[in-house]
Amino acid sequence: MKVTSAEYGEAIVVRVSGRIDQNSAAEFQKELTARVDTAIEKNGQIVVDLSKVDYISSVGLRALMIANKQAAPKGVTIRVASMQEVVREVFQISHFDKVFPTFDEMPAALQAVSALAAAAYTDE
């Protein structure tokens, strides 16, 4: 698993690739909570790009929930975008699609943050 990030306006896009499972969930949680800290400091929002994640386990979902518990009280929303079908099914079965705003594509997720974030976005 690999995690990178980029800022577009007030949106911090967290790009994840690979599998989020027992072996990588702790690293994913550490990386995501660090980005949440940055969003809190900068009055930003988080968009997690899962387009290159082919599997997420319950410990990966737990990492998202921990980050959300850190973010929500500070006014930071974690949005999830571009899920592959397998990951989308996990979100639906676990009802995480009810907890996190989900979007089929990054531009829509960024538009939900702000027009500035959407305009600044480049598909890297």
mmCIF file of N, CA and C in Angstrom:
data_model
loop_
_atom_site.group_PDB
_atom_site.id
_atom_site.type_symbol
_atom_site.label_atom_id
_atom_site.label_comp_id
_atom_site.label_asym_id
_atom_site.label_seq_id
_atom_site.Cartn_x
_atom_site.Cartn_y
_atom_site.Cartn_z
ATOM 1 N N MET A 1 0.834 -1.180 0.000
ATOM 2 C CA MET A 1 0.000 0.000 0.000
ATOM 3 C C MET A 1 0.879 1.243 0.000
ATOM 4 N N LYS A 2 0.406 2.246 -0.708
ATOM 5 C CA LYS A 2 1.117 3.519 -0.794
ATOM 6 C C LYS A 2 0.111 4.645 -0.580
ATOM 7 N N VAL A 3 0.518 5.671 0.161
ATOM 8 C CA VAL A 3 -0.335 6.828 0.418
ATOM 9 C C VAL A 3 0.429 8.087 0.024
ATOM 10 N N THR A 4 -0.214 8.911 -0.800
ATOM 11 C CA THR A 4 0.331 10.222 -1.145
ATOM 12 C C THR A 4 -0.792 11.240 -0.959
ATOM 13 N N SER A 5 -0.429 12.498 -0.987
ATOM 14 C CA SER A 5 -1.477 13.516 -0.866
ATOM 15 C C SER A 5 -1.103 14.751 -1.670
ATOM 16 N N ALA A 6 -2.129 15.535 -1.965
ATOM 17 C CA ALA A 6 -1.970 16.805 -2.675
ATOM 18 C C ALA A 6 -3.085 17.727 -2.218
ATOM 19 N N GLU A 7 -2.830 19.012 -2.287
ATOM 20 C CA GLU A 7 -3.835 19.994 -1.886
ATOM 21 C C GLU A 7 -4.371 20.720 -3.115
ATOM 22 N N TYR A 8 -5.686 20.842 -3.156
ATOM 23 C CA TYR A 8 -6.397 21.579 -4.203
ATOM 24 C C TYR A 8 -7.348 22.531 -3.494
ATOM 25 N N GLY A 9 -6.986 23.808 -3.469
ATOM 26 C CA GLY A 9 -7.782 24.733 -2.678
ATOM 27 C C GLY A 9 -7.733 24.282 -1.225
ATOM 28 N N GLU A 10 -8.895 24.207 -0.611
ATOM 29 C CA GLU A 10 -8.940 23.756 0.791
ATOM 30 C C GLU A 10 -9.113 22.250 0.926
ATOM 31 N N ALA A 11 -9.081 21.542 -0.177
ATOM 32 C CA ALA A 11 -9.218 20.075 -0.149
ATOM 33 C C ALA A 11 -7.845 19.417 -0.105
ATOM 34 N N ILE A 12 -7.700 18.485 0.816
ATOM 35 C CA ILE A 12 -6.510 17.645 0.870
ATOM 36 C C ILE A 12 -6.930 16.282 0.318
ATOM 37 N N VAL A 13 -6.373 15.936 -0.833
ATOM 38 C CA VAL A 13 -6.696 14.659 -1.459
ATOM 39 C C VAL A 13 -5.666 13.635 -0.999
ATOM 40 N N VAL A 14 -6.169 12.570 -0.401
ATOM 41 C CA VAL A 14 -5.324 11.472 0.063
ATOM 42 C C VAL A 14 -5.508 10.333 -0.925
ATOM 43 N N ARG A 15 -4.447 10.037 -1.677
ATOM 44 C CA ARG A 15 -4.503 8.977 -2.682
ATOM 45 C C ARG A 15 -3.892 7.703 -2.107
ATOM 46 N N VAL A 16 -4.646 6.638 -2.187
ATOM 47 C CA VAL A 16 -4.194 5.358 -1.656
ATOM 48 C C VAL A 16 -4.145 4.365 -2.804
ATOM 49 N N SER A 17 -3.105 3.535 -2.827
ATOM 50 C CA SER A 17 -3.038 2.478 -3.830
ATOM 51 C C SER A 17 -2.624 1.176 -3.150
ATOM 52 N N GLY A 18 -3.123 0.082 -3.697
ATOM 53 C CA GLY A 18 -2.821 -1.238 -3.133
ATOM 54 C C GLY A 18 -3.953 -1.748 -2.266
ATOM 55 N N ARG A 19 -3.592 -2.609 -1.334
ATOM 56 C CA ARG A 19 -4.566 -3.221 -0.431
ATOM 57 C C ARG A 19 -4.500 -2.561 0.940
ATOM 58 N N ILE A 20 -5.670 -2.302 1.518
ATOM 59 C CA ILE A 20 -5.721 -1.825 2.896
ATOM 60 C C ILE A 20 -6.218 -3.012 3.722
ATOM 61 N N ASP A 21 -5.277 -3.679 4.357
ATOM 62 C CA ASP A 21 -5.602 -4.899 5.097
ATOM 63 C C ASP A 21 -4.827 -4.937 6.408
ATOM 64 N N GLN A 22 -4.787 -6.084 7.037
ATOM 65 C CA GLN A 22 -4.128 -6.257 8.334
ATOM 66 C C GLN A 22 -2.672 -5.768 8.290
ATOM 67 N N ASN A 23 -2.005 -5.974 7.171
ATOM 68 C CA ASN A 23 -0.594 -5.610 7.052
ATOM 69 C C ASN A 23 -0.365 -4.119 6.832
ATOM 70 N N SER A 24 -1.346 -3.406 6.317
ATOM 71 C CA SER A 24 -1.138 -2.005 5.955
ATOM 72 C C SER A 24 -2.060 -1.021 6.676
ATOM 73 N N ALA A 25 -3.031 -1.506 7.410
ATOM 74 C CA ALA A 25 -4.030 -0.620 8.018
ATOM 75 C C ALA A 25 -3.421 0.365 9.011
ATOM 76 N N ALA A 26 -2.431 -0.074 9.777
ATOM 77 C CA ALA A 26 -1.816 0.831 10.755
ATOM 78 C C ALA A 26 -1.124 1.998 10.052
ATOM 79 N N GLU A 27 -0.417 1.709 8.970
ATOM 80 C CA GLU A 27 0.230 2.768 8.203
ATOM 81 C C GLU A 27 -0.817 3.694 7.575
ATOM 82 N N PHE A 28 -1.882 3.111 7.026
ATOM 83 C CA PHE A 28 -2.964 3.904 6.444
ATOM 84 C C PHE A 28 -3.563 4.838 7.493
ATOM 85 N N GLN A 29 -3.827 4.316 8.674
ATOM 86 C CA GLN A 29 -4.399 5.123 9.748
ATOM 87 C C GLN A 29 -3.457 6.263 10.130
ATOM 88 N N LYS A 30 -2.182 5.961 10.264
ATOM 89 C CA LYS A 30 -1.196 6.989 10.612
ATOM 90 C C LYS A 30 -1.158 8.092 9.560
ATOM 91 N N GLU A 31 -1.103 7.702 8.295
ATOM 92 C CA GLU A 31 -1.052 8.677 7.205
ATOM 93 C C GLU A 31 -2.330 9.513 7.136
ATOM 94 N N LEU A 32 -3.478 8.860 7.264
ATOM 95 C CA LEU A 32 -4.754 9.569 7.167
ATOM 96 C C LEU A 32 -4.945 10.521 8.345
ATOM 97 N N THR A 33 -4.631 10.088 9.553
ATOM 98 C CA THR A 33 -4.813 10.983 10.705
ATOM 99 C C THR A 33 -3.847 12.171 10.632
ATOM 100 N N ALA A 34 -2.665 11.970 10.047
ATOM 101 C CA ALA A 34 -1.752 13.106 9.850
ATOM 102 C C ALA A 34 -2.361 14.120 8.896
ATOM 103 N N ARG A 35 -3.013 13.640 7.840
ATOM 104 C CA ARG A 35 -3.676 14.551 6.890
ATOM 105 C C ARG A 35 -4.873 15.244 7.546
ATOM 106 N N VAL A 36 -5.567 14.537 8.415
ATOM 107 C CA VAL A 36 -6.674 15.162 9.148
ATOM 108 C C VAL A 36 -6.129 16.284 10.034
ATOM 109 N N ASP A 37 -5.004 16.056 10.706
ATOM 110 C CA ASP A 37 -4.383 17.113 11.514
ATOM 111 C C ASP A 37 -4.100 18.346 10.665
ATOM 112 N N THR A 38 -3.575 18.121 9.460
ATOM 113 C CA THR A 38 -3.297 19.229 8.547
ATOM 114 C C THR A 38 -4.583 19.946 8.156
ATOM 115 N N ALA A 39 -5.625 19.190 7.862
ATOM 116 C CA ALA A 39 -6.914 19.797 7.498
ATOM 117 C C ALA A 39 -7.474 20.627 8.646
ATOM 118 N N ILE A 40 -7.334 20.137 9.862
ATOM 119 C CA ILE A 40 -7.813 20.886 11.029
ATOM 120 C C ILE A 40 -7.043 22.199 11.152
ATOM 121 N N GLU A 41 -5.721 22.141 11.003
ATOM 122 C CA GLU A 41 -4.882 23.349 11.110
ATOM 123 C C GLU A 41 -5.220 24.375 10.032
ATOM 124 N N LYS A 42 -5.537 23.903 8.818
ATOM 125 C CA LYS A 42 -5.739 24.796 7.674
ATOM 126 C C LYS A 42 -7.206 25.058 7.348
ATOM 127 N N ASN A 43 -8.130 24.606 8.205
ATOM 128 C CA ASN A 43 -9.558 24.708 7.908
ATOM 129 C C ASN A 43 -9.877 24.048 6.573
ATOM 130 N N GLY A 44 -9.298 22.899 6.331
ATOM 131 C CA GLY A 44 -9.495 22.181 5.087
ATOM 132 C C GLY A 44 -10.449 21.012 5.226
ATOM 133 N N GLN A 45 -10.588 20.284 4.143
ATOM 134 C CA GLN A 45 -11.439 19.096 4.086
ATOM 135 C C GLN A 45 -10.632 17.964 3.456
ATOM 136 N N ILE A 46 -11.053 16.734 3.708
ATOM 137 C CA ILE A 46 -10.334 15.558 3.212
ATOM 138 C C ILE A 46 -11.165 14.852 2.135
ATOM 139 N N VAL A 47 -10.496 14.460 1.059
ATOM 140 C CA VAL A 47 -11.083 13.572 0.058
ATOM 141 C C VAL A 47 -10.123 12.393 -0.091
ATOM 142 N N VAL A 48 -10.619 11.197 0.164
ATOM 143 C CA VAL A 48 -9.802 9.999 0.034
ATOM 144 C C VAL A 48 -10.104 9.368 -1.325
ATOM 145 N N ASP A 49 -9.072 9.302 -2.158
ATOM 146 C CA ASP A 49 -9.181 8.721 -3.497
ATOM 147 C C ASP A 49 -8.829 7.236 -3.405
ATOM 148 N N LEU A 50 -9.833 6.378 -3.577
ATOM 149 C CA LEU A 50 -9.632 4.932 -3.480
ATOM 150 C C LEU A 50 -9.635 4.253 -4.847
ATOM 151 N N SER A 51 -9.396 5.014 -5.910
ATOM 152 C CA SER A 51 -9.458 4.452 -7.261
ATOM 153 C C SER A 51 -8.431 3.350 -7.494
ATOM 154 N N LYS A 52 -7.348 3.355 -6.733
ATOM 155 C CA LYS A 52 -6.301 2.350 -6.919
ATOM 156 C C LYS A 52 -6.232 1.363 -5.757
ATOM 157 N N VAL A 53 -7.301 1.307 -4.975
ATOM 158 C CA VAL A 53 -7.396 0.330 -3.881
ATOM 159 C C VAL A 53 -8.272 -0.817 -4.367
ATOM 160 N N ASP A 54 -7.697 -2.013 -4.379
ATOM 161 C CA ASP A 54 -8.461 -3.162 -4.872
ATOM 162 C C ASP A 54 -9.037 -4.015 -3.750
ATOM 163 N N TYR A 55 -8.750 -3.643 -2.492
ATOM 164 C CA TYR A 55 -9.299 -4.405 -1.362
ATOM 165 C C TYR A 55 -9.192 -3.563 -0.108
ATOM 166 N N ILE A 56 -10.227 -3.579 0.715
ATOM 167 C CA ILE A 56 -10.181 -2.955 2.026
ATOM 168 C C ILE A 56 -10.833 -3.911 3.021
ATOM 169 N N SER A 57 -10.138 -4.179 4.110
ATOM 170 C CA SER A 57 -10.652 -5.100 5.124
ATOM 171 C C SER A 57 -11.301 -4.309 6.258
ATOM 172 N N SER A 58 -11.805 -5.021 7.230
ATOM 173 C CA SER A 58 -12.449 -4.369 8.376
ATOM 174 C C SER A 58 -11.470 -3.492 9.139
ATOM 175 N N VAL A 59 -10.190 -3.864 9.206
ATOM 176 C CA VAL A 59 -9.227 -3.004 9.896
ATOM 177 C C VAL A 59 -8.968 -1.724 9.101
ATOM 178 N N GLY A 60 -9.096 -1.790 7.792
ATOM 179 C CA GLY A 60 -9.008 -0.587 6.972
ATOM 180 C C GLY A 60 -10.191 0.336 7.206
ATOM 181 N N LEU A 61 -11.374 -0.262 7.325
ATOM 182 C CA LEU A 61 -12.568 0.523 7.645
ATOM 183 C C LEU A 61 -12.436 1.155 9.029
ATOM 184 N N ARG A 62 -11.866 0.405 9.951
ATOM 185 C CA ARG A 62 -11.653 0.923 11.306
ATOM 186 C C ARG A 62 -10.742 2.144 11.269
ATOM 187 N N ALA A 63 -9.696 2.103 10.455
ATOM 188 C CA ALA A 63 -8.787 3.238 10.325
ATOM 189 C C ALA A 63 -9.534 4.482 9.822
ATOM 190 N N LEU A 64 -10.430 4.285 8.860
ATOM 191 C CA LEU A 64 -11.257 5.399 8.379
ATOM 192 C C LEU A 64 -12.144 5.944 9.490
ATOM 193 N N MET A 65 -12.734 5.056 10.276
ATOM 194 C CA MET A 65 -13.623 5.481 11.357
ATOM 195 C C MET A 65 -12.857 6.261 12.429
ATOM 196 N N ILE A 66 -11.655 5.806 12.762
ATOM 197 C CA ILE A 66 -10.836 6.522 13.748
ATOM 198 C C ILE A 66 -10.512 7.925 13.245
ATOM 199 N N ALA A 67 -10.137 8.036 11.985
ATOM 200 C CA ALA A 67 -9.850 9.350 11.408
ATOM 201 C C ALA A 67 -11.095 10.232 11.412
ATOM 202 N N ASN A 68 -12.254 9.633 11.138
ATOM 203 C CA ASN A 68 -13.501 10.388 11.134
ATOM 204 C C ASN A 68 -13.838 10.902 12.532
ATOM 205 N N LYS A 69 -13.588 10.100 13.547
ATOM 206 C CA LYS A 69 -13.856 10.535 14.931
ATOM 207 C C LYS A 69 -12.938 11.684 15.332
ATOM 208 N N GLN A 70 -11.755 11.743 14.740
ATOM 209 C CA GLN A 70 -10.830 12.846 14.967
ATOM 210 C C GLN A 70 -11.288 14.085 14.192
ATOM 211 N N ALA A 71 -11.770 13.879 12.975
ATOM 212 C CA ALA A 71 -12.077 14.985 12.070
ATOM 213 C C ALA A 71 -13.410 15.670 12.348
ATOM 214 N N ALA A 72 -14.462 14.876 12.521
ATOM 215 C CA ALA A 72 -15.825 15.418 12.593
ATOM 216 C C ALA A 72 -16.014 16.487 13.671
ATOM 217 N N PRO A 73 -15.532 16.277 14.900
ATOM 218 C CA PRO A 73 -15.745 17.324 15.913
ATOM 219 C C PRO A 73 -15.065 18.648 15.577
ATOM 220 N N LYS A 74 -14.089 18.620 14.688
ATOM 221 C CA LYS A 74 -13.364 19.835 14.301
ATOM 222 C C LYS A 74 -13.892 20.426 12.996
ATOM 223 N N GLY A 75 -14.996 19.882 12.484
ATOM 224 C CA GLY A 75 -15.604 20.423 11.274
ATOM 225 C C GLY A 75 -14.995 19.927 9.973
ATOM 226 N N VAL A 76 -14.184 18.888 10.037
ATOM 227 C CA VAL A 76 -13.571 18.319 8.836
ATOM 228 C C VAL A 76 -14.387 17.108 8.408
ATOM 229 N N THR A 77 -14.816 17.113 7.162
ATOM 230 C CA THR A 77 -15.545 15.978 6.606
ATOM 231 C C THR A 77 -14.590 15.157 5.758
ATOM 232 N N ILE A 78 -14.635 13.845 5.942
ATOM 233 C CA ILE A 78 -13.858 12.938 5.104
ATOM 234 C C ILE A 78 -14.793 12.407 4.030
ATOM 235 N N ARG A 79 -14.483 12.750 2.788
ATOM 236 C CA ARG A 79 -15.246 12.259 1.644
ATOM 237 C C ARG A 79 -14.440 11.151 0.977
ATOM 238 N N VAL A 80 -15.127 10.193 0.390
ATOM 239 C CA VAL A 80 -14.462 9.064 -0.257
ATOM 240 C C VAL A 80 -14.882 9.053 -1.724
ATOM 241 N N ALA A 81 -13.889 8.905 -2.603
ATOM 242 C CA ALA A 81 -14.184 8.997 -4.032
ATOM 243 C C ALA A 81 -13.535 7.862 -4.818
ATOM 244 N N SER A 82 -14.162 7.577 -5.951
ATOM 245 C CA SER A 82 -13.592 6.707 -6.990
ATOM 246 C C SER A 82 -13.313 5.283 -6.520
ATOM 247 N N MET A 83 -14.248 4.703 -5.812
ATOM 248 C CA MET A 83 -14.055 3.337 -5.330
ATOM 249 C C MET A 83 -14.225 2.318 -6.451
ATOM 250 N N GLN A 84 -13.355 1.310 -6.468
ATOM 251 C CA GLN A 84 -13.551 0.174 -7.349
ATOM 252 C C GLN A 84 -14.760 -0.613 -6.832
ATOM 253 N N GLU A 85 -15.354 -1.427 -7.680
ATOM 254 C CA GLU A 85 -16.599 -2.128 -7.338
ATOM 255 C C GLU A 85 -16.480 -2.963 -6.069
ATOM 256 N N VAL A 86 -15.389 -3.688 -5.892
ATOM 257 C CA VAL A 86 -15.209 -4.526 -4.701
ATOM 258 C C VAL A 86 -15.202 -3.675 -3.437
ATOM 259 N N VAL A 87 -14.508 -2.552 -3.481
ATOM 260 C CA VAL A 87 -14.444 -1.653 -2.325
ATOM 261 C C VAL A 87 -15.806 -1.023 -2.082
ATOM 262 N N ARG A 88 -16.492 -0.635 -3.143
ATOM 263 C CA ARG A 88 -17.835 -0.059 -3.009
ATOM 264 C C ARG A 88 -18.781 -1.048 -2.312
ATOM 265 N N GLU A 89 -18.695 -2.321 -2.685
ATOM 266 C CA GLU A 89 -19.537 -3.342 -2.058
ATOM 267 C C GLU A 89 -19.246 -3.470 -0.567
ATOM 268 N N VAL A 90 -17.974 -3.413 -0.190
ATOM 269 C CA VAL A 90 -17.610 -3.464 1.231
ATOM 270 C C VAL A 90 -18.223 -2.264 1.968
ATOM 271 N N PHE A 91 -18.148 -1.085 1.357
ATOM 272 C CA PHE A 91 -18.729 0.118 1.963
ATOM 273 C C PHE A 91 -20.246 -0.047 2.125
ATOM 274 N N GLN A 92 -20.900 -0.590 1.110
ATOM 275 C CA GLN A 92 -22.355 -0.751 1.181
ATOM 276 C C GLN A 92 -22.755 -1.790 2.224
ATOM 277 N N ILE A 93 -22.088 -2.923 2.233
ATOM 278 C CA ILE A 93 -22.423 -3.988 3.184
ATOM 279 C C ILE A 93 -22.211 -3.524 4.626
ATOM 280 N N SER A 94 -21.130 -2.774 4.850
ATOM 281 C CA SER A 94 -20.808 -2.299 6.203
ATOM 282 C C SER A 94 -21.536 -1.003 6.558
ATOM 283 N N HIS A 95 -22.281 -0.447 5.604
ATOM 284 C CA HIS A 95 -23.022 0.814 5.753
ATOM 285 C C HIS A 95 -22.098 2.025 5.942
ATOM 286 N N PHE A 96 -20.838 1.885 5.549
ATOM 287 C CA PHE A 96 -19.937 3.025 5.605
ATOM 288 C C PHE A 96 -20.336 4.082 4.581
ATOM 289 N N ASP A 97 -21.084 3.683 3.566
ATOM 290 C CA ASP A 97 -21.586 4.670 2.600
ATOM 291 C C ASP A 97 -22.631 5.584 3.231
ATOM 292 N N LYS A 98 -23.106 5.227 4.422
ATOM 293 C CA LYS A 98 -24.028 6.088 5.165
ATOM 294 C C LYS A 98 -23.262 7.014 6.110
ATOM 295 N N VAL A 99 -22.030 6.635 6.450
ATOM 296 C CA VAL A 99 -21.202 7.411 7.372
ATOM 297 C C VAL A 99 -20.374 8.453 6.627
ATOM 298 N N PHE A 100 -19.836 8.046 5.471
ATOM 299 C CA PHE A 100 -18.965 8.909 4.682
ATOM 300 C C PHE A 100 -19.659 9.313 3.391
ATOM 301 N N PRO A 101 -19.611 10.598 3.035
ATOM 302 C CA PRO A 101 -20.106 10.983 1.716
ATOM 303 C C PRO A 101 -19.232 10.310 0.651
ATOM 304 N N THR A 102 -19.857 9.622 -0.286
ATOM 305 C CA THR A 102 -19.112 8.917 -1.322
ATOM 306 C C THR A 102 -19.450 9.501 -2.693
ATOM 307 N N PHE A 103 -18.456 9.460 -3.573
ATOM 308 C CA PHE A 103 -18.603 10.041 -4.901
ATOM 309 C C PHE A 103 -17.979 9.088 -5.921
ATOM 310 N N ASP A 104 -18.600 9.006 -7.086
ATOM 311 C CA ASP A 104 -18.087 8.133 -8.139
ATOM 312 C C ASP A 104 -16.772 8.640 -8.720
ATOM 313 N N GLU A 105 -16.605 9.961 -8.735
ATOM 314 C CA GLU A 105 -15.423 10.540 -9.364
ATOM 315 C C GLU A 105 -14.877 11.687 -8.524
ATOM 316 N N MET A 106 -13.577 11.916 -8.657
ATOM 317 C CA MET A 106 -12.908 12.971 -7.890
ATOM 318 C C MET A 106 -13.483 14.363 -8.133
ATOM 319 N N PRO A 107 -13.751 14.775 -9.378
ATOM 320 C CA PRO A 107 -14.272 16.137 -9.567
ATOM 321 C C PRO A 107 -15.555 16.400 -8.761
ATOM 322 N N ALA A 108 -16.426 15.422 -8.675
ATOM 323 C CA ALA A 108 -17.667 15.609 -7.905
ATOM 324 C C ALA A 108 -17.371 15.738 -6.414
ATOM 325 N N ALA A 109 -16.436 14.951 -5.928
ATOM 326 C CA ALA A 109 -16.060 15.032 -4.506
ATOM 327 C C ALA A 109 -15.456 16.394 -4.188
ATOM 328 N N LEU A 110 -14.610 16.878 -5.087
ATOM 329 C CA LEU A 110 -13.993 18.183 -4.863
ATOM 330 C C LEU A 110 -14.999 19.313 -4.999
ATOM 331 N N GLN A 111 -15.951 19.177 -5.902
ATOM 332 C CA GLN A 111 -17.009 20.183 -6.028
ATOM 333 C C GLN A 111 -17.820 20.253 -4.737
ATOM 334 N N ALA A 112 -17.976 19.114 -4.064
ATOM 335 C CA ALA A 112 -18.699 19.094 -2.790
ATOM 336 C C ALA A 112 -17.924 19.832 -1.699
ATOM 337 N N VAL A 113 -16.608 19.932 -1.858
ATOM 338 C CA VAL A 113 -15.800 20.719 -0.924
ATOM 339 C C VAL A 113 -15.964 22.192 -1.266
ATOM 340 N N SER A 114 -15.646 22.555 -2.524
ATOM 341 C CA SER A 114 -15.822 23.940 -2.980
ATOM 342 C C SER A 114 -15.532 24.034 -4.472
ATOM 343 N N ALA A 115 -16.024 25.090 -5.074
ATOM 344 C CA ALA A 115 -15.742 25.334 -6.484
ATOM 345 C C ALA A 115 -14.248 25.583 -6.697
ATOM 346 N N LEU A 116 -13.591 26.219 -5.725
ATOM 347 C CA LEU A 116 -12.164 26.465 -5.802
ATOM 348 C C LEU A 116 -11.377 25.164 -5.824
ATOM 349 N N ALA A 117 -11.756 24.213 -4.979
ATOM 350 C CA ALA A 117 -11.072 22.911 -4.937
ATOM 351 C C ALA A 117 -11.265 22.187 -6.269
ATOM 352 N N ALA A 118 -12.471 22.219 -6.795
ATOM 353 C CA ALA A 118 -12.742 21.557 -8.069
ATOM 354 C C ALA A 118 -11.959 22.198 -9.204
ATOM 355 N N ALA A 119 -11.880 23.509 -9.214
ATOM 356 C CA ALA A 119 -11.168 24.224 -10.279
ATOM 357 C C ALA A 119 -9.663 23.977 -10.212
ATOM 358 N N ALA A 120 -9.140 23.782 -9.024
ATOM 359 C CA ALA A 120 -7.692 23.586 -8.849
ATOM 360 C C ALA A 120 -7.242 22.168 -9.146
ATOM 361 N N TYR A 121 -8.186 21.233 -9.213
ATOM 362 C CA TYR A 121 -7.857 19.819 -9.351
ATOM 363 C C TYR A 121 -7.231 19.482 -10.694
ATOM 364 N N THR A 122 -6.160 18.697 -10.626
ATOM 365 C CA THR A 122 -5.565 18.103 -11.811
ATOM 366 C C THR A 122 -5.507 16.593 -11.567
ATOM 367 N N ASP A 123 -5.865 15.839 -12.553
ATOM 368 C CA ASP A 123 -5.903 14.376 -12.431
ATOM 369 C C ASP A 123 -4.501 13.827 -12.610
ATOM 370 N N GLU A 124 -3.813 13.619 -11.483
ATOM 371 C CA GLU A 124 -2.412 13.172 -11.540
ATOM 372 C C GLU A 124 -2.308 11.673 -11.550
#
